[in-house]
């Protein structure tokens, strides 16, 4: 069995944790902020353990794939874990979102978000080579997604100017 690859990026978002949690929990909104999600094709609304949602995703160049995700773990305002299929030759795909509330010096609230994916590359040596080549793109996509999320929340106008 191939070794597990983990790609992790972290960002500080200048928006409140409550709003970050609301938007990331809305499985129907992923195409609005997740880089590479072209559309959500089936969803159940707010993430619930055991429920699934499906997407059409951009892969390489003009190529797309269809993925299905199952919500596996929810620790409200702290962590969510989903497993996915449809990203061949990657197997055992697991997305992990982790959050931490921040308070800035001026009293405004922010969020530290960690976006990780774990998977096993398939196809032996060829798959491991593809994996090494794709990791910088994944890192960039995670950073872009977190910036998109922050921009979306700011555009919706609820930035929570002070902590509760």
Coordinates of C-alpha atoms in Angstrom, one line a residue:
X1 CA 0.0 0.0 0.0
X2 CA 1.3 3.5 -0.9
X3 CA 2.3 5.9 1.8
X4 CA -0.2 8.6 2.7
X5 CA 0.5 12.1 1.4
X6 CA -0.7 15.1 3.4
X7 CA -0.9 18.6 2.0
X8 CA -1.7 21.4 4.6
X9 CA -2.0 25.1 4.3
X10 CA -2.9 27.6 7.0
X11 CA -4.3 31.2 6.7
X12 CA -5.5 34.0 9.0
X13 CA -8.8 35.2 7.9
X14 CA -10.0 38.7 9.0
X15 CA -13.6 37.4 9.5
X16 CA -15.3 35.9 12.5
X17 CA -15.1 32.2 13.2
X18 CA -18.9 31.9 13.4
X19 CA -19.3 33.1 9.8
X20 CA -16.4 30.9 8.5
X21 CA -18.1 27.9 10.2
X22 CA -21.5 28.8 8.6
X23 CA -20.1 29.1 5.1
X24 CA -17.8 26.1 5.2
X25 CA -20.7 24.0 6.7
X26 CA -23.0 24.9 3.8
X27 CA -22.3 22.1 1.4
X28 CA -24.3 23.8 -1.4
X29 CA -21.9 26.8 -1.4
X30 CA -18.6 25.2 -2.2
X31 CA -18.5 26.4 -5.8
X32 CA -18.6 29.9 -4.4
X33 CA -15.2 29.6 -2.6
X34 CA -13.4 26.3 -3.1
X35 CA -10.9 26.7 -5.9
X36 CA -11.5 23.8 -8.4
X37 CA -15.1 23.2 -7.6
X38 CA -17.0 24.1 -10.7
X39 CA -20.5 23.2 -9.4
X40 CA -22.2 21.4 -6.5
X41 CA -24.4 18.8 -8.2
X42 CA -26.1 17.3 -5.1
X43 CA -26.1 18.5 -1.5
X44 CA -27.9 18.2 1.8
X45 CA -27.5 21.8 3.0
X46 CA -25.7 22.2 6.3
X47 CA -23.0 19.5 6.8
X48 CA -24.2 16.5 8.9
X49 CA -22.2 13.4 9.8
X50 CA -23.0 10.5 7.4
X51 CA -24.5 12.7 4.7
X52 CA -23.0 13.1 1.2
X53 CA -22.7 15.9 -1.4
X54 CA -21.3 15.8 -4.9
X55 CA -19.3 18.2 -7.1
X56 CA -18.0 18.6 -10.5
X57 CA -14.3 19.6 -10.2
X58 CA -11.5 20.9 -12.4
X59 CA -8.5 18.7 -12.4
X60 CA -5.7 19.3 -15.0
X61 CA -6.2 21.8 -17.8
X62 CA -9.7 21.4 -19.3
X63 CA -10.2 18.0 -17.6
X64 CA -12.9 17.6 -15.0
X65 CA -14.1 14.9 -12.6
X66 CA -17.1 14.2 -10.5
X67 CA -16.6 13.7 -6.8
X68 CA -18.7 12.5 -3.9
X69 CA -17.9 13.5 -0.4
X70 CA -19.2 12.0 2.9
X71 CA -19.1 14.1 6.1
X72 CA -17.3 11.9 8.7
X73 CA -16.6 14.1 11.7
X74 CA -17.9 17.5 13.0
X75 CA -16.6 19.3 16.1
X76 CA -18.5 22.6 15.8
X77 CA -16.4 25.7 15.3
X78 CA -13.3 23.6 15.5
X79 CA -13.0 20.8 12.9
X80 CA -14.7 19.0 10.1
X81 CA -13.5 15.8 8.2
X82 CA -14.9 14.6 4.9
X83 CA -13.9 11.6 2.8
X84 CA -14.2 11.7 -1.0
X85 CA -14.1 9.6 -4.1
X86 CA -13.6 10.5 -7.8
X87 CA -10.1 11.8 -7.8
X88 CA -8.2 8.9 -9.4
X89 CA -5.4 7.9 -9.1
X90 CA -5.6 9.3 -5.5
X91 CA -7.2 6.9 -3.1
X92 CA -8.5 7.4 0.5
X93 CA -9.1 11.1 -0.1
X94 CA -9.8 12.9 3.2
X95 CA -10.4 16.7 3.6
X96 CA -9.8 18.3 7.0
X97 CA -10.9 21.8 7.9
X98 CA -9.6 23.1 11.3
X99 CA -10.5 26.5 12.8
X100 CA -9.3 28.6 15.7
X101 CA -10.9 31.9 16.9
X102 CA -8.5 34.9 17.0
X103 CA -8.9 38.3 18.5
X104 CA -6.8 41.1 16.9
X105 CA -5.3 44.0 18.9
X106 CA -8.1 46.3 17.7
X107 CA -10.8 44.0 19.2
X108 CA -11.9 42.5 15.9
X109 CA -12.4 38.8 15.5
X110 CA -10.6 36.7 13.0
X111 CA -10.1 33.0 12.2
X112 CA -7.1 30.8 11.8
X113 CA -8.0 28.2 9.2
X114 CA -6.1 25.1 8.4
X115 CA -7.0 23.3 5.2
X116 CA -5.6 19.8 4.7
X117 CA -6.0 16.8 2.4
X118 CA -4.7 13.3 2.9
X119 CA -4.6 10.6 0.3
X120 CA -2.7 7.6 -1.1
X121 CA -1.3 8.1 -4.6
X122 CA -2.0 5.2 -6.9
X123 CA -0.2 4.0 -10.1
X124 CA 3.1 3.1 -8.3
X125 CA 6.1 5.2 -9.4
X126 CA 4.1 7.1 -12.0
X127 CA 1.5 8.1 -9.3
X128 CA 4.2 9.2 -6.9
X129 CA 5.7 11.4 -9.6
X130 CA 2.3 12.9 -10.4
X131 CA 1.7 13.4 -6.7
X132 CA 5.0 15.4 -6.3
X133 CA 4.1 17.5 -9.3
X134 CA 0.6 18.3 -8.1
X135 CA 1.4 19.3 -4.5
X136 CA 2.4 22.9 -5.2
X137 CA -0.9 23.4 -7.1
X138 CA -2.8 21.9 -4.2
X139 CA -1.1 24.3 -1.8
X140 CA -1.9 27.3 -4.1
X141 CA -5.6 26.1 -4.5
X142 CA -6.0 25.8 -0.7
X143 CA -4.6 29.4 -0.2
X144 CA -6.8 30.7 -3.0
X145 CA -9.9 28.9 -1.5
X146 CA -9.3 30.4 2.0
X147 CA -8.9 33.9 0.4
X148 CA -12.1 33.3 -1.6
X149 CA -13.9 32.3 1.6
X150 CA -12.7 35.5 3.4
X151 CA -13.7 37.7 0.4
X152 CA -17.1 36.0 0.2
X153 CA -17.8 36.7 3.9
X154 CA -16.6 40.3 3.6
X155 CA -18.8 40.8 0.5
X156 CA -21.8 39.5 2.4
X157 CA -21.2 42.2 5.0
X158 CA -21.0 40.4 8.3
X159 CA -17.5 40.7 9.4
X160 CA -18.2 40.9 13.2
X161 CA -16.4 44.0 14.3
X162 CA -16.0 43.0 17.9
X163 CA -15.8 39.8 19.8
X164 CA -18.8 38.7 21.9

